[in-house]
mmCIF file of C-alpha atoms and ligand atoms in Angstrom:
data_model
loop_
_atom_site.group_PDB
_atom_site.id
_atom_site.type_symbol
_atom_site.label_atom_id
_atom_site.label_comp_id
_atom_site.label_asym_id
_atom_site.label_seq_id
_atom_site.Cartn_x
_atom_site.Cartn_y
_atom_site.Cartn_z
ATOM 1 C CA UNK R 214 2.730 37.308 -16.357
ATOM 2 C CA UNK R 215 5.531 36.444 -13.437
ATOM 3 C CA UNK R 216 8.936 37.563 -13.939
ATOM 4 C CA UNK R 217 9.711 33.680 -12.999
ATOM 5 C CA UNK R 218 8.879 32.814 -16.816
ATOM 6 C CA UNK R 219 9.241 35.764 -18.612
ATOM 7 C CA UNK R 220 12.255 34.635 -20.731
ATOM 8 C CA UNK R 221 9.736 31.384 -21.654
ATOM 9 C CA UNK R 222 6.654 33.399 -22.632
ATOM 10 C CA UNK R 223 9.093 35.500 -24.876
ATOM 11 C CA UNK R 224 9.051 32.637 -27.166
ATOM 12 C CA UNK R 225 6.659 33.086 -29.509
ATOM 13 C CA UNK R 226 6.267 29.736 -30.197
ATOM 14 C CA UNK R 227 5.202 29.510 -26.070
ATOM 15 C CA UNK R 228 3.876 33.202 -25.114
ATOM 16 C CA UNK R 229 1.425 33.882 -22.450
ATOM 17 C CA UNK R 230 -1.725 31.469 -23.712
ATOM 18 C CA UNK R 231 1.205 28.706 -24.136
ATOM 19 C CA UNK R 232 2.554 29.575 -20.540
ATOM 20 C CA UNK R 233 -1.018 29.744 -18.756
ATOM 21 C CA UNK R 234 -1.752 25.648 -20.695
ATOM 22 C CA UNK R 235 1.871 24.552 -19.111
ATOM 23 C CA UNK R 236 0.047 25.491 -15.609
ATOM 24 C CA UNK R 237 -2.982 23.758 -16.214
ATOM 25 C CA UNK R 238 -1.259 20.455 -17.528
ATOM 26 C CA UNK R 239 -0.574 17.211 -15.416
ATOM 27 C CA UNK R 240 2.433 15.024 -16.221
ATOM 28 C CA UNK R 241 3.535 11.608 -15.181
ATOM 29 C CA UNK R 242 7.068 10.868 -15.062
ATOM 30 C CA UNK R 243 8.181 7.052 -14.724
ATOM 31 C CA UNK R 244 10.985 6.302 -13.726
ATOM 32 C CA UNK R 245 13.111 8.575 -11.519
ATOM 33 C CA UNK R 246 16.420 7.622 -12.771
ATOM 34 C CA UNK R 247 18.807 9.365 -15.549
ATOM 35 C CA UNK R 248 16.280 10.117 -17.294
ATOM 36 C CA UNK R 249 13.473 10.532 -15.361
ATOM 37 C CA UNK R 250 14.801 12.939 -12.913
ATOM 38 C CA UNK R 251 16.402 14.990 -15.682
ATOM 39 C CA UNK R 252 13.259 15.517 -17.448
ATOM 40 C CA UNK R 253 11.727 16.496 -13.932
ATOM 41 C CA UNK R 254 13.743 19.122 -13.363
ATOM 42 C CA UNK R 255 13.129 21.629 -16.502
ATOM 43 C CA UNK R 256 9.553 20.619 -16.043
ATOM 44 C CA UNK R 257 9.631 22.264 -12.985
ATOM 45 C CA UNK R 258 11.353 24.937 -13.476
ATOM 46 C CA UNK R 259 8.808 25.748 -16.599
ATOM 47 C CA UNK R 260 6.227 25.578 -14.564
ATOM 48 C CA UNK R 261 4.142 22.836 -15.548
ATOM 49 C CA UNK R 262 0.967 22.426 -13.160
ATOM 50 C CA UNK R 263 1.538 18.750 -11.531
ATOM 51 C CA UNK R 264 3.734 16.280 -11.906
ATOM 52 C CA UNK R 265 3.753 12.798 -10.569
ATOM 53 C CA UNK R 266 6.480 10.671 -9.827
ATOM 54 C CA UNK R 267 6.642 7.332 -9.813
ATOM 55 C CA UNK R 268 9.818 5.109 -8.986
ATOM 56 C CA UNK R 269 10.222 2.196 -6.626
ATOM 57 C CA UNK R 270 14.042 2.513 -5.541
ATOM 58 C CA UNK R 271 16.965 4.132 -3.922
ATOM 59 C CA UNK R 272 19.701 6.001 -4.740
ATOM 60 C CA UNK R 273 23.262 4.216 -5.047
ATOM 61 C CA UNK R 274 26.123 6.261 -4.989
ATOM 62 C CA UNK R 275 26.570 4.805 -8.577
ATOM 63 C CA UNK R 276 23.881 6.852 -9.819
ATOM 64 C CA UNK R 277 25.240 10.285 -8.897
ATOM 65 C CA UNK R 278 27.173 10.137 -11.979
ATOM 66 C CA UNK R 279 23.940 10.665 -13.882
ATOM 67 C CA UNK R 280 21.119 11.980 -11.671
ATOM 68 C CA UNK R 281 19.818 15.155 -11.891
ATOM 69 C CA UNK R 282 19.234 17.273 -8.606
ATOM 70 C CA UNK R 283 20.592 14.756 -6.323
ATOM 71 C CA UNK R 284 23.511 15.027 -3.802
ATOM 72 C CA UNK R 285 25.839 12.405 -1.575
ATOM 73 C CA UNK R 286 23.226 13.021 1.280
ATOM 74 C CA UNK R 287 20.559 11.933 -0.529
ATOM 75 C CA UNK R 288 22.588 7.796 -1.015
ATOM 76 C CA UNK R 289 20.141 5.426 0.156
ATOM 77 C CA UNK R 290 16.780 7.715 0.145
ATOM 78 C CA UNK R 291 13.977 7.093 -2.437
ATOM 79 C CA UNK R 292 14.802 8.312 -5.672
ATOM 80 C CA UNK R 293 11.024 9.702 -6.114
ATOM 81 C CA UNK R 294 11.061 10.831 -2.610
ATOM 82 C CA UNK R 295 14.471 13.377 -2.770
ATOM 83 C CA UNK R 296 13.381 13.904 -6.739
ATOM 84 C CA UNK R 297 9.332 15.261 -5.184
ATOM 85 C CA UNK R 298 11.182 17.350 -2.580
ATOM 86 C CA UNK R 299 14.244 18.962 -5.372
ATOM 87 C CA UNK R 300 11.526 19.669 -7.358
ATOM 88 C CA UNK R 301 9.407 21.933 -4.652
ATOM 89 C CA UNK R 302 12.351 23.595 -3.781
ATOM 90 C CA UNK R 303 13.070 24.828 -7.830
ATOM 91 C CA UNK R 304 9.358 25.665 -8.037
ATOM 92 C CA UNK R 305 6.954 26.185 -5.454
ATOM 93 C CA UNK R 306 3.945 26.458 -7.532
ATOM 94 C CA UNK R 307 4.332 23.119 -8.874
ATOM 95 C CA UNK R 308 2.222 20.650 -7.243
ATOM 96 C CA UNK R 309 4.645 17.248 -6.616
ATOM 97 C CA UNK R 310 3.540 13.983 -5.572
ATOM 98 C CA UNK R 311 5.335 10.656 -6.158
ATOM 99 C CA UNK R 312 4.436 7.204 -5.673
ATOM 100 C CA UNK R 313 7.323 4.005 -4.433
ATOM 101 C CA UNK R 314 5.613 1.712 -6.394
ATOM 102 C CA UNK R 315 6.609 -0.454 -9.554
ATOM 103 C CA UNK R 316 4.869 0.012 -12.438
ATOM 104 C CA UNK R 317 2.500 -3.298 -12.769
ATOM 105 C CA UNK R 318 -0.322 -4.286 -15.186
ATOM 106 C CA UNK R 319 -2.830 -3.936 -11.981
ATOM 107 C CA UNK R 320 -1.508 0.020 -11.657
ATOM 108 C CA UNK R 321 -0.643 1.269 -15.255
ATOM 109 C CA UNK R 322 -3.714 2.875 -16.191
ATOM 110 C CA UNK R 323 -5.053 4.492 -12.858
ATOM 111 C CA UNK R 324 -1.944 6.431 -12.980
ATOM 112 C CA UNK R 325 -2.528 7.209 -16.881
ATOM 113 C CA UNK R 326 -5.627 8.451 -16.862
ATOM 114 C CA UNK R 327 -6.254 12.048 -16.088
ATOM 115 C CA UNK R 328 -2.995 12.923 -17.101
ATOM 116 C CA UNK R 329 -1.317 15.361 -19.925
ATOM 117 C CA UNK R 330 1.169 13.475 -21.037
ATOM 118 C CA UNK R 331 3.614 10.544 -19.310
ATOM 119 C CA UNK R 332 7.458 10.284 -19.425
ATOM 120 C CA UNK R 333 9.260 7.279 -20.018
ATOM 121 C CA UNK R 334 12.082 7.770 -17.157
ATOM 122 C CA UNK R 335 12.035 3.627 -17.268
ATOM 123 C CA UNK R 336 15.327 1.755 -18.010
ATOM 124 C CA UNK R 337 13.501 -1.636 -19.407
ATOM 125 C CA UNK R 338 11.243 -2.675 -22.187
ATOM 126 C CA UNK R 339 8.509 -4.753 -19.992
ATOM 127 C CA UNK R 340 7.700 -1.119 -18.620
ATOM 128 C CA UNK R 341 7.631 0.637 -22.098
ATOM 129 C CA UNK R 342 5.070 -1.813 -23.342
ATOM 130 C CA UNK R 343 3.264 -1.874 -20.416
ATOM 131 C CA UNK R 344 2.952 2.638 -20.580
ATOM 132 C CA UNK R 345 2.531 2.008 -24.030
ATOM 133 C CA UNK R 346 -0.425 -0.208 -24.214
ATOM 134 C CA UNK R 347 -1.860 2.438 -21.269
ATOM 135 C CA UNK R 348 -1.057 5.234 -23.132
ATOM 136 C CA UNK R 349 -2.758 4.037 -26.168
ATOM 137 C CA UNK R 350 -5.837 2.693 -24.701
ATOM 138 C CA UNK R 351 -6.199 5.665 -22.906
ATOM 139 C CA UNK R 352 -5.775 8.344 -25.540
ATOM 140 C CA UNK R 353 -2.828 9.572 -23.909
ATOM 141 C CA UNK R 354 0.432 11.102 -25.240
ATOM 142 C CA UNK R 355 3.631 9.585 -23.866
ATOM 143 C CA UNK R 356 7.317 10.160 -24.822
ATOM 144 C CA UNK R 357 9.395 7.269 -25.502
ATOM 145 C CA UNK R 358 13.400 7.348 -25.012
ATOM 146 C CA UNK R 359 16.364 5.162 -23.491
ATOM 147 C CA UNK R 360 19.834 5.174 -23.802
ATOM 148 C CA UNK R 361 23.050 3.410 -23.366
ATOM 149 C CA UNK R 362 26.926 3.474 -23.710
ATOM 150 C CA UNK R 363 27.385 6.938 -25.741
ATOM 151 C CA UNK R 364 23.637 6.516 -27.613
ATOM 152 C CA UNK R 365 19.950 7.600 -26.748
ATOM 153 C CA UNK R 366 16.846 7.557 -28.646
ATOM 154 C CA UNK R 367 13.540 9.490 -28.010
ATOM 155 C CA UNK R 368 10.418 8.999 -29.690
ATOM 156 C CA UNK R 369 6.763 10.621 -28.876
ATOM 157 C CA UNK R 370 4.029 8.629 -29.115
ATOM 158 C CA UNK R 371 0.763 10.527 -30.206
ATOM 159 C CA UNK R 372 -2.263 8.325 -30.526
ATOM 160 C CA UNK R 373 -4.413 7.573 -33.150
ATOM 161 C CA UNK R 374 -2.368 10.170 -34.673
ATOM 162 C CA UNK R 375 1.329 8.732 -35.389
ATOM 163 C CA UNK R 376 3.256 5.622 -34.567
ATOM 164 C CA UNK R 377 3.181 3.665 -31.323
ATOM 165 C CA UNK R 378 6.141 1.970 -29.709
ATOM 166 C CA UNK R 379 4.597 -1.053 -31.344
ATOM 167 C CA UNK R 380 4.953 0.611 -34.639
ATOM 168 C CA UNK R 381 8.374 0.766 -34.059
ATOM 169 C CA UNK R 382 8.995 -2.378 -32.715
ATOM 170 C CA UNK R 383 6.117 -5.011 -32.618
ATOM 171 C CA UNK R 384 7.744 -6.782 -29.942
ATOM 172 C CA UNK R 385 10.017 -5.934 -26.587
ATOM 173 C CA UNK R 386 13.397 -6.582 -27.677
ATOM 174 C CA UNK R 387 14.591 -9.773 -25.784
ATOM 175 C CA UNK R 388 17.129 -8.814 -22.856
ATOM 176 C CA UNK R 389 20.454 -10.061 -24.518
ATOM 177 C CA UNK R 390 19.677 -7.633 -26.776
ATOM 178 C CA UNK R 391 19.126 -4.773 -25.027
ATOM 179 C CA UNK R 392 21.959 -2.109 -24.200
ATOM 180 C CA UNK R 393 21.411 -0.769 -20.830
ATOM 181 C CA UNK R 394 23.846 1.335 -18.686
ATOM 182 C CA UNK R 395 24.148 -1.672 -16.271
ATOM 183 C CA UNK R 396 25.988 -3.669 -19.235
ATOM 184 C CA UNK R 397 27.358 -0.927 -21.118
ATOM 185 C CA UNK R 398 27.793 2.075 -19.474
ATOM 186 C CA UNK R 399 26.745 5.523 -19.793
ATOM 187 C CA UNK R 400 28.055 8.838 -20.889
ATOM 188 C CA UNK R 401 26.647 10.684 -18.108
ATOM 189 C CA UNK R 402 25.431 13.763 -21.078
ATOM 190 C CA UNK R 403 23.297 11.384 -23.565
ATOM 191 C CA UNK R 404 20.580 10.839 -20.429
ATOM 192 C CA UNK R 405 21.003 14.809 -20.418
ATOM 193 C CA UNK R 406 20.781 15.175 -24.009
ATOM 194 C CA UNK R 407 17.663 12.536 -24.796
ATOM 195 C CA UNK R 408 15.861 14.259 -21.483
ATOM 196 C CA UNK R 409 16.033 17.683 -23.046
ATOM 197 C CA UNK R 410 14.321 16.726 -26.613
ATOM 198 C CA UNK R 411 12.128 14.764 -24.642
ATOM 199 C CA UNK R 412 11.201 17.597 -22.618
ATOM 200 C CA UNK R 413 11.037 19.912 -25.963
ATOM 201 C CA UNK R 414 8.856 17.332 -27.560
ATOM 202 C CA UNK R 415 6.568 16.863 -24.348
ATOM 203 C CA UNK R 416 6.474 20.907 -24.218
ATOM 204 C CA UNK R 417 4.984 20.970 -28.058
ATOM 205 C CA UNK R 418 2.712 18.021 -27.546
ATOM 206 C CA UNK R 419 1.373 19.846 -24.757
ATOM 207 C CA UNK R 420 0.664 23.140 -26.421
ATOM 208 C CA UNK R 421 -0.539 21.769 -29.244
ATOM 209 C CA UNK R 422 2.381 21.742 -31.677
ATOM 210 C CA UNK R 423 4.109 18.537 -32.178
ATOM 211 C CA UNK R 424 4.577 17.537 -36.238
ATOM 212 C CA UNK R 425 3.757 14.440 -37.290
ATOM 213 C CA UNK R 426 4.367 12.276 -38.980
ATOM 214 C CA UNK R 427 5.931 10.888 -36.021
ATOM 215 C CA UNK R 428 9.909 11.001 -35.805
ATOM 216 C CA UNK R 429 12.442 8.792 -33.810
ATOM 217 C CA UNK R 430 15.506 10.834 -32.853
ATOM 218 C CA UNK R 431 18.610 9.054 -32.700
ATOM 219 C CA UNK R 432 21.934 10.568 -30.873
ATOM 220 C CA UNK R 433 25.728 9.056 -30.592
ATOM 221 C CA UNK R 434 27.350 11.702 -28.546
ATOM 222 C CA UNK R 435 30.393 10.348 -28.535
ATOM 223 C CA UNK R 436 30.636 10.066 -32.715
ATOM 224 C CA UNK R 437 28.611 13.153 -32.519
ATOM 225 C CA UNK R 438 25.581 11.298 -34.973
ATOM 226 C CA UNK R 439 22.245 13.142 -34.477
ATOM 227 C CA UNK R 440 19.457 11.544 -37.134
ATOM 228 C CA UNK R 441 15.888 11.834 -37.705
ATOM 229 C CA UNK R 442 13.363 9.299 -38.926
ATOM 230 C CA UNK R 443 10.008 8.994 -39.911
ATOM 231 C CA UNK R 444 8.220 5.893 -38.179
ATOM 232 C CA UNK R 445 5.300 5.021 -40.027
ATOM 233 C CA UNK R 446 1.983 3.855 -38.101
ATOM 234 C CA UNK R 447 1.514 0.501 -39.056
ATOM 235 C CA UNK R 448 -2.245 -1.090 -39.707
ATOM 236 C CA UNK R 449 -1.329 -4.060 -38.571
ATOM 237 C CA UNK R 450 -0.016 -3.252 -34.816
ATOM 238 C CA UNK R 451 -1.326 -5.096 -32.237
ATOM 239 C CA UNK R 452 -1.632 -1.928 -30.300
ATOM 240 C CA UNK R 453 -2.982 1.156 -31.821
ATOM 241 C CA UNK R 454 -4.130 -0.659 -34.677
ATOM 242 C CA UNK R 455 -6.164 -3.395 -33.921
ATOM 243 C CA UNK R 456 -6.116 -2.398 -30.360
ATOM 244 C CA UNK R 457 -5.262 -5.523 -28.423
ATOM 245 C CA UNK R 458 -3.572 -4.452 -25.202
ATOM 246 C CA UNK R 459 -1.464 -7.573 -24.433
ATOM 247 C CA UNK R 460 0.402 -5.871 -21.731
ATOM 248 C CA UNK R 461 -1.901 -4.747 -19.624
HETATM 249 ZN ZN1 ZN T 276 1.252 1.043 -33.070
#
């Protein structure tokens, strides 16, 4: 195959059948932020068939410190606007479209359905339970992960095969609780560093090879922690076990 990707169907854990699924698959990406647009970008450039982006605002000169593919020009265009055209200039045969929308209940699972797999690019937990309860109902793979301060945490969510978000936790954290970079800060690699196992899990969901059970990978760059854990599915979730979508 192309000379573009030769390096990628080398792997033998990707080769040429591998490469030839990444074309056909169709990705949604919420959240154009840290996160978001750093998971974009070696999507792209691996040559994933579509990707959608979805994100409802602009870019602040405060978020250059963190966002992938983005320049000073670009302060005060739409994140998924600048993020769709970046992306078509790394890899023309990559079909981009975004969406300035914010993800609602009314929305969630039009833009689920048909797809691959989703990204959570999303820097709140009203969003993840909303793309969780989506995800879930719709049979759809998603990849959980945030971060804060010098920590990130990344989690796929496989359903009705390993843990949901709900698993994890059965309810959204309340906001006093939650670390975000608005109140703490952020080392601009963790949103690097959670993006690329996020991507690396997203690339083995989509071909096919993701273990389970399901694992939650935590990271403190700056103490330079990495751990692992298993996250048991749990009968009694309200999601993926007794399937109540309260979200939605
Ligand atoms: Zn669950």
């Amino acid at each position: 195959m192309e000379e573009r990707y030769e390096r990628q169907i080398a792997l033998p854990e990707i080769g040429a059948a591998g490469q030839a699924r990444l074309r056909e698959s169709r990705v949604l990406i919420v959240g154009c932020g840290a996160i978001g647009s750093n998971v974009a970008e070696p999507l792209a450039r691996a040559g994933i068939g579509g990707i959608t982006l979805v994100d409802y605002d602009i870019i602040e000169l405060s978020n250059l410190q963190r966002q992938g593919l983005v320049t000073e020009r670009d302060v005060g265009r739409l994140k998924a606007e600048v993020l769709a055209e970046r992306l078509a200039e790394v890899n023309s045969e990559v079909k981009v479209d975004y969406q300035v929308l914010r993800v609602d209940p009314g929305g969630i699972e039009g833009l689920v359905k048909g797809v691959d797999i989703v990204f959570d690019g999303s820097d709140n937990y009203p969003t993840r339970y909303l793309v969780n309860d989506a995800c879930v109902k719709h049979g759809v793979p998603w990849v959980f992960a945030a971060v804060a301060g010098t920590y990130g945490e990344v989690m796929p969510v496989i359903p009705e095969r390993g843990a949901c978000l709900r698993c994890l936790m059965p309810e959204p954290p309340p906001d006093a609780a939650v670390l975000t970079a608005g109140t703490s800060g952020l080392l601009n690699a963790v949103p690097r560093a959670i993006a690329a196992i996020a991507v690396a899990e997203g690339i083995k969901i989509l071909l096919g090879a993701i273990e389970l059970p399901t694992r939650l990978v935590t990271l403190d760059l700056w103490q330079g922690r990495f751990a692992a854990q298993t996250i048991p599915r749990n009968d009694g979730c309200p999601c993926c076990g007794e399937g109540k979508f309260e979200f939605l």
